[in-house]
Amino acid sequence: MTTENSAKAPASEQELRDAMVQQLIELGAARSPRVVAAFRTVPRHLAAPDADMTKVYEPEQAAITKTDANGTHISSVSAPRIQATQIEQAAIQEGMRVLEIGSGGVNAAYLAELVGGQGHVVTVDIDPDVTERAKDFLKATGYRNVTVVTADGENGDGAHAPYDRIIVTVQTADIPPAWIDQLAEGGRLVVPLRMRGMTRTVAFVRDSGRLVSDGFELCGFVPMQGAGENRVRLALIHDTEGEEVGLRLDGHPEPDTQALSAALQTPRTTAWSGVTLAGDESSEHLDLWLTTALDNLPLMAAKPAARQRGLVASASPLGVPTLVDGASFAYRTVRPTDDPDRYELGAIGHGPEGQKVAALLVEEIQAWDRDHRDHRARIEVYPARTPDDQLPAGRVIDRPHTRVTISWP
Ligand SMILES: C[S@@+](CC[C@H](N)C(=O)[O-])C[C@H]1O[C@@H](n2cnc3c(N)ncnc32)[C@H](O)[C@@H]1O
């Protein structure tokens, strides 16, 4: 019975955990009963004692624990949704040996629950503050089958190798040799791999010296530090404070920012594809096709104010694929259709060749719809010395240690 004076009691820890788990199931992030049980058990709020407890149990909420001098987040307790996604990708079984790169304690505790007393988890972080916090958390929560190591995860942890599973919880542009060497044959490596600006958590299976993808999903992670540090660079094409527009470069050719800046001020041309997406359908597979097919396709990042002022018509925190050709460029956009549940894909062009560049982008949107929409790309990782004729056809991304390929059936 409710009376006028009775205030709603705050949710208990267990109620918060159960509500979080329910949402993770509804989001499709937690699927298997053992993963659900692990997320129902670990008291993750103890890892972020200063944070609002209800927030720590929100599926999409990461708790930022460290920011560098430039304001970039460099450490966090990852959001429950991404932790569950990666753990499902890893398909962990009891008794396994698991290496986690990028620590914090919470994810290691989930892994410890899943491998059980016969298994072992090693969690490595480059930052001693993080490993101290992780040790405290694991001690307080009683997980004894976890070894916490302070080191650059670029080298894995040879002392406890081989591993049945390696889970990387920091964004990387490359796969260092240690991660492949220390992974058992047939083992799974789950890693937030940045490919041409966009990061996807990819589940790879080791097949001799190469890795072959078995599913991937878009995600955001703090960038890797140490020997493997390799960040995207932002080339501004509009630098008015508060409404900056830039191109995120990840191995793309250096753009003529002055010419593109002038182009942005000229009227836009649009081209429409006739290809539609459902309102709840992600464009992630289309974007992967576009980055496979088109050479000079960095991502455009824009401050919300740039969009409000009408400078750009598309914005996304992950960046919008943008085809650059000299002094012209075109970016992917959408418009509503008569069907309230679908929108049409197109391109907005600027500059002297804006119309032509927009038409090229639209052609590839149509090619995806025609030839690839019903398929999933395959991502593979080969050693850097592998000759071209031994790689699958498609896009090749060259990194210091590896050649990453994206191919389509
Ligand atoms: C998103 S946090 C990890 C979250 C954690 N797994 C959890 O329990 O939620 C990423 C971590 O990667 C660490 N890191 C960055 N570069 C690293 C490197 N080269 N080796 C090991 N750790 C690294 C950062 O210090 C940061 O703590």
XYZ file of C-alpha atoms and ligand atoms in Angstrom:
436
model
C 0.000 0.000 0.000
C 1.281 3.473 -0.851
C 0.748 6.310 1.555
C 1.437 9.985 1.024
C 4.524 9.796 3.207
C 6.085 6.670 1.800
C 9.063 7.477 -0.415
C 10.065 4.913 -3.046
C 12.821 2.779 -1.579
C 16.095 2.912 -3.559
C 16.684 -0.173 -5.633
C 18.931 -2.733 -3.977
C 22.213 -3.786 -5.603
C 20.653 -7.059 -6.671
C 17.618 -5.315 -8.152
C 19.934 -3.030 -10.134
C 21.904 -6.021 -11.385
C 18.770 -7.926 -12.342
C 17.383 -4.886 -14.197
C 20.712 -4.472 -16.028
C 20.745 -8.140 -17.014
C 17.168 -7.948 -18.286
C 18.154 -5.039 -20.550
C 21.315 -6.817 -21.730
C 19.160 -9.776 -22.765
C 16.676 -7.493 -24.549
C 19.538 -5.745 -26.368
C 20.839 -9.131 -27.509
C 24.162 -8.468 -25.766
C 23.889 -11.261 -23.164
C 22.512 -14.478 -24.600
C 23.945 -17.549 -22.916
C 22.781 -18.555 -19.442
C 26.314 -18.630 -17.997
C 27.058 -15.093 -19.174
C 23.728 -13.927 -17.757
C 24.577 -15.578 -14.437
C 28.004 -13.881 -14.326
C 26.480 -10.440 -14.925
C 23.871 -11.160 -12.261
C 26.635 -11.957 -9.752
C 29.537 -9.470 -9.972
C 29.013 -6.336 -7.801
C 30.432 -3.979 -10.441
C 29.599 -0.829 -8.449
C 32.493 -1.661 -6.089
C 34.907 -0.847 -8.964
C 33.646 2.727 -9.231
C 32.906 3.695 -5.636
C 32.646 7.409 -6.463
C 30.107 6.920 -9.266
C 26.326 6.945 -8.862
C 25.485 3.250 -8.328
C 22.441 3.310 -10.606
C 24.609 4.620 -13.466
C 27.173 1.829 -13.031
C 24.379 -0.648 -13.781
C 23.130 1.138 -16.910
C 23.881 -1.052 -19.967
C 25.329 1.702 -22.147
C 27.181 3.607 -19.436
C 30.986 3.433 -19.200
C 32.498 4.831 -15.992
C 35.429 7.014 -17.090
C 38.280 6.620 -14.606
C 41.126 8.524 -16.319
C 41.499 11.293 -18.922
C 44.803 12.513 -20.457
C 46.091 16.102 -20.762
C 44.264 16.549 -24.127
C 40.943 15.482 -22.658
C 41.006 12.022 -24.309
C 39.533 9.271 -22.115
C 42.283 6.696 -21.514
C 40.760 4.383 -18.916
C 37.267 3.311 -17.948
C 35.157 0.511 -16.626
C 33.577 -0.443 -19.956
C 29.806 -0.275 -20.408
C 28.008 -3.522 -19.502
C 26.630 -3.893 -23.043
C 30.061 -3.934 -24.670
C 31.491 -6.192 -21.965
C 28.674 -8.699 -22.516
C 29.059 -8.454 -26.308
C 32.772 -9.232 -26.167
C 32.344 -12.027 -23.638
C 29.678 -13.667 -25.822
C 32.007 -13.268 -28.831
C 34.722 -15.060 -26.876
C 32.531 -18.150 -26.154
C 34.294 -18.903 -22.877
C 34.028 -22.323 -21.297
C 34.843 -23.603 -17.839
C 38.491 -24.406 -17.214
C 39.828 -22.085 -19.942
C 42.899 -19.882 -19.700
C 42.025 -16.330 -20.655
C 44.176 -13.247 -21.177
C 42.595 -9.806 -20.897
C 44.490 -6.799 -22.306
C 43.285 -3.588 -20.642
C 42.237 -4.046 -17.070
C 39.840 -2.564 -14.551
C 38.749 -5.584 -12.537
C 35.101 -5.872 -13.506
C 35.553 -7.639 -16.817
C 38.199 -9.889 -15.269
C 35.671 -10.844 -12.581
C 33.123 -11.818 -15.251
C 35.806 -13.886 -16.983
C 36.743 -15.488 -13.657
C 33.102 -16.456 -13.077
C 32.992 -18.079 -16.512
C 36.247 -20.048 -16.361
C 35.537 -21.193 -12.777
C 37.996 -22.545 -10.225
C 39.770 -24.802 -12.748
C 40.411 -21.931 -15.147
C 42.713 -18.932 -14.949
C 42.477 -15.286 -15.996
C 45.437 -12.972 -16.551
C 44.604 -9.274 -16.855
C 47.255 -6.826 -18.057
C 47.212 -3.027 -17.934
C 49.928 -0.541 -18.776
C 48.822 1.826 -16.025
C 49.796 0.929 -12.425
C 46.881 3.002 -11.046
C 44.514 0.773 -12.980
C 46.137 -2.487 -11.882
C 46.115 -1.323 -8.238
C 42.395 -0.592 -8.522
C 41.773 -3.910 -10.257
C 43.656 -5.803 -7.522
C 41.638 -4.048 -4.802
C 38.384 -4.833 -6.566
C 39.239 -8.496 -7.140
C 40.339 -8.869 -3.524
C 37.189 -7.211 -2.211
C 35.007 -9.416 -4.390
C 36.974 -12.606 -3.686
C 38.108 -13.627 -7.196
C 41.313 -15.585 -6.643
C 41.771 -17.175 -10.057
C 42.919 -13.872 -11.595
C 46.522 -12.675 -11.980
C 46.875 -8.904 -12.410
C 49.972 -7.747 -14.341
C 51.287 -4.228 -14.925
C 52.892 -4.207 -18.392
C 52.444 -3.075 -21.969
C 49.849 -5.510 -23.316
C 51.526 -5.275 -26.739
C 53.654 -8.201 -25.519
C 50.736 -10.171 -24.086
C 51.846 -12.166 -21.070
C 54.175 -14.981 -22.087
C 54.512 -16.292 -18.531
C 51.012 -17.800 -18.562
C 50.655 -18.600 -22.287
C 49.168 -20.312 -24.243
C 45.650 -18.935 -23.859
C 42.379 -20.400 -25.080
C 40.966 -16.888 -25.327
C 42.417 -13.385 -25.515
C 40.076 -10.442 -24.976
C 41.390 -6.977 -25.748
C 39.482 -4.126 -24.138
C 41.343 -1.208 -25.678
C 41.150 0.088 -29.264
C 44.009 -1.080 -31.452
C 44.985 -0.469 -35.072
C 47.177 -3.561 -35.314
C 47.505 -7.088 -33.922
C 50.931 -7.501 -32.318
C 52.600 -10.890 -32.959
C 52.440 -11.859 -29.251
C 48.637 -12.018 -29.349
C 48.726 -14.575 -32.153
C 51.745 -16.507 -30.811
C 50.243 -16.792 -27.311
C 46.815 -17.904 -28.578
C 46.225 -21.663 -28.798
C 45.483 -23.031 -32.278
C 41.708 -22.711 -32.798
C 41.559 -20.204 -29.920
C 39.570 -16.980 -30.130
C 40.913 -13.429 -30.036
C 38.270 -10.758 -29.426
C 39.621 -7.328 -30.227
C 38.343 -3.777 -30.881
C 40.162 -3.413 -34.198
C 40.196 -0.049 -35.921
C 39.942 -0.395 -39.685
C 40.099 2.790 -41.755
C 38.832 4.940 -38.881
C 36.007 2.764 -37.556
C 36.401 0.342 -34.687
C 34.677 -3.010 -34.532
C 35.020 -5.647 -31.881
C 35.971 -8.621 -34.029
C 35.931 -12.256 -32.885
C 38.846 -13.962 -34.641
C 39.700 -17.653 -34.689
C 43.354 -18.607 -35.007
C 44.033 -20.737 -38.047
C 47.819 -21.422 -38.051
C 49.549 -18.076 -38.532
C 46.440 -16.173 -39.603
C 43.238 -15.025 -37.933
C 39.786 -15.385 -39.508
C 36.752 -13.432 -38.320
C 33.687 -15.065 -36.848
C 31.451 -12.031 -36.293
C 32.039 -8.378 -35.494
C 30.185 -5.376 -34.135
C 30.743 -1.615 -34.098
C 32.030 -0.274 -30.811
C 33.946 2.537 -29.140
C 36.991 2.024 -26.895
C 39.745 4.172 -25.397
C 42.890 4.110 -27.587
C 45.901 1.909 -26.954
C 48.961 3.449 -25.302
C 52.554 2.183 -25.302
C 54.420 0.557 -28.185
C 51.229 -0.025 -30.189
C 49.900 3.520 -29.892
C 48.497 4.611 -33.257
C 45.754 7.213 -33.145
C 43.589 8.707 -35.855
C 44.401 12.287 -36.814
C 41.766 14.954 -37.309
C 42.267 17.262 -40.346
C 39.969 20.239 -39.827
C 38.042 21.566 -42.814
C 36.101 24.071 -40.697
C 37.789 25.430 -37.602
C 35.346 27.922 -36.083
C 35.457 27.179 -32.375
C 32.559 25.057 -31.220
C 31.453 24.080 -34.734
C 34.508 22.264 -36.016
C 34.192 19.860 -38.927
C 37.092 17.526 -39.649
C 38.163 14.386 -41.443
C 39.476 11.520 -39.338
C 42.529 10.146 -41.100
C 43.580 6.545 -40.561
C 46.154 5.875 -43.272
C 44.225 8.045 -45.766
C 46.075 10.497 -48.049
C 46.672 13.956 -46.614
C 43.709 16.087 -47.750
C 43.939 19.624 -49.144
C 42.143 21.113 -46.138
C 42.135 24.638 -47.547
C 40.420 23.551 -50.748
C 37.946 21.340 -48.867
C 37.235 24.142 -46.419
C 36.378 26.422 -49.347
C 34.254 23.632 -50.870
C 32.240 23.279 -47.661
C 31.140 26.914 -48.027
C 29.772 26.330 -51.548
C 26.203 25.086 -52.171
C 25.724 21.337 -51.814
C 24.507 18.932 -54.448
C 22.641 15.776 -53.509
C 22.303 12.395 -55.142
C 19.821 9.734 -54.001
C 20.236 5.992 -54.319
C 16.734 4.561 -54.086
C 18.222 2.207 -51.457
C 16.460 2.280 -48.102
C 17.259 1.106 -44.586
C 14.762 0.324 -41.847
C 14.752 2.781 -38.953
C 16.351 0.257 -36.624
C 18.798 -1.117 -39.218
C 22.437 -0.220 -38.737
C 24.458 1.138 -41.644
C 27.561 -0.654 -40.295
C 27.701 -3.303 -43.033
C 27.113 -0.713 -45.745
C 29.914 1.411 -44.285
C 32.231 -1.599 -44.252
C 31.414 -2.170 -47.923
C 32.074 1.505 -48.738
C 35.456 1.395 -47.014
C 36.275 -1.816 -48.904
C 35.330 -0.372 -52.291
C 36.471 3.254 -52.118
C 40.087 4.290 -51.625
C 39.995 7.787 -50.172
C 37.151 7.488 -47.692
C 37.979 9.052 -44.318
C 35.244 9.695 -41.748
C 33.789 13.146 -41.241
C 33.373 14.263 -37.651
C 31.323 17.354 -36.868
C 30.396 19.145 -33.672
C 26.614 19.222 -33.071
C 26.691 23.025 -33.531
C 28.010 22.565 -37.109
C 24.970 20.503 -37.880
C 22.597 22.920 -36.168
C 24.041 25.748 -38.277
C 23.415 23.691 -41.414
C 27.094 23.341 -42.319
C 26.722 19.574 -42.551
C 23.559 17.523 -42.850
C 24.808 14.260 -41.357
C 26.588 13.701 -38.106
C 27.409 10.651 -36.044
C 29.712 10.160 -33.080
C 31.430 7.382 -35.043
C 31.956 9.598 -38.117
C 30.293 9.660 -41.531
C 32.026 8.004 -44.543
C 33.229 10.806 -46.827
C 34.693 10.340 -50.290
C 37.431 12.863 -51.023
C 38.662 13.730 -54.512
C 41.042 16.706 -54.663
C 39.089 19.864 -53.877
C 35.729 18.050 -53.713
C 34.071 15.640 -51.336
C 30.783 13.853 -50.717
C 29.406 12.230 -47.586
C 26.721 9.646 -46.913
C 23.365 11.014 -45.816
C 19.712 9.960 -45.482
C 16.240 11.373 -46.049
C 12.798 10.228 -44.886
C 10.559 8.230 -47.230
C 6.777 7.841 -47.422
C 7.197 4.765 -45.251
C 7.706 6.110 -41.715
C 9.864 3.073 -40.871
C 12.375 3.478 -43.702
C 14.826 6.107 -44.872
C 16.658 6.520 -48.143
C 20.426 6.638 -48.474
C 22.171 9.236 -50.568
C 25.195 11.508 -50.742
C 25.836 15.219 -50.357
C 28.623 16.671 -52.479
C 30.594 19.903 -52.277
C 33.240 21.469 -54.493
C 33.865 21.667 -58.235
C 33.421 17.887 -58.687
C 30.895 17.534 -55.866
C 28.187 16.095 -58.076
C 30.491 13.497 -59.618
C 31.875 12.440 -56.230
C 28.357 12.166 -54.757
C 27.333 10.011 -57.748
C 30.309 7.674 -57.139
C 29.327 7.237 -53.507
C 25.735 6.515 -54.509
C 26.916 3.925 -57.055
C 28.659 2.017 -54.265
C 25.578 2.250 -52.008
C 23.633 0.660 -54.876
C 26.336 -1.983 -55.417
C 26.118 -2.938 -51.740
C 22.347 -3.224 -51.947
C 22.504 -5.269 -55.144
C 25.419 -7.604 -54.434
C 26.356 -7.626 -50.762
C 23.430 -6.674 -48.586
C 22.604 -10.270 -47.718
C 26.211 -11.194 -46.940
C 28.675 -10.475 -44.198
C 32.248 -9.466 -44.864
C 35.126 -11.629 -43.755
C 38.030 -9.992 -41.948
C 41.369 -11.766 -41.880
C 44.732 -10.947 -40.391
C 48.002 -12.053 -42.009
C 51.624 -11.401 -41.037
C 53.028 -8.176 -42.537
C 55.392 -10.055 -44.865
C 52.576 -11.965 -46.646
C 52.749 -11.332 -50.427
C 49.706 -9.845 -52.215
C 48.981 -13.015 -54.169
C 48.422 -14.946 -50.931
C 45.761 -12.519 -49.668
C 42.028 -12.748 -50.360
C 40.625 -10.247 -52.892
C 39.270 -7.064 -51.339
C 40.610 -4.236 -49.208
C 44.045 -4.622 -47.639
C 44.955 -2.475 -44.632
C 48.690 -2.464 -43.991
C 49.838 -2.038 -40.402
C 53.347 -2.436 -38.955
C 52.766 -6.068 -37.851
C 49.934 -7.285 -40.027
C 47.978 -7.049 -43.253
C 44.270 -6.903 -42.417
C 41.952 -7.907 -45.265
C 38.243 -7.258 -45.738
C 36.652 -9.512 -48.347
C 33.073 -10.148 -49.460
C 31.460 -13.335 -50.762
C 38.378 0.429 -21.417
S 39.657 0.239 -20.265
C 39.530 -1.457 -19.787
C 38.231 -1.815 -19.141
C 38.277 -3.073 -18.367
N 38.626 -4.242 -19.160
C 36.999 -3.331 -17.597
O 37.054 -4.143 -16.698
O 35.952 -2.733 -17.886
C 41.104 0.212 -21.285
C 42.377 0.035 -20.512
O 43.411 -0.268 -21.429
C 44.602 0.175 -20.843
N 45.676 0.207 -21.846
C 45.930 1.125 -22.806
N 46.998 0.774 -23.533
C 47.433 -0.403 -23.021
C 48.510 -1.278 -23.330
N 49.368 -1.016 -24.324
N 48.654 -2.388 -22.589
C 47.813 -2.677 -21.578
N 46.786 -1.876 -21.230
C 46.590 -0.771 -21.950
C 44.246 1.528 -20.248
O 45.158 1.902 -19.224
C 42.821 1.269 -19.744
O 42.818 1.005 -18.366
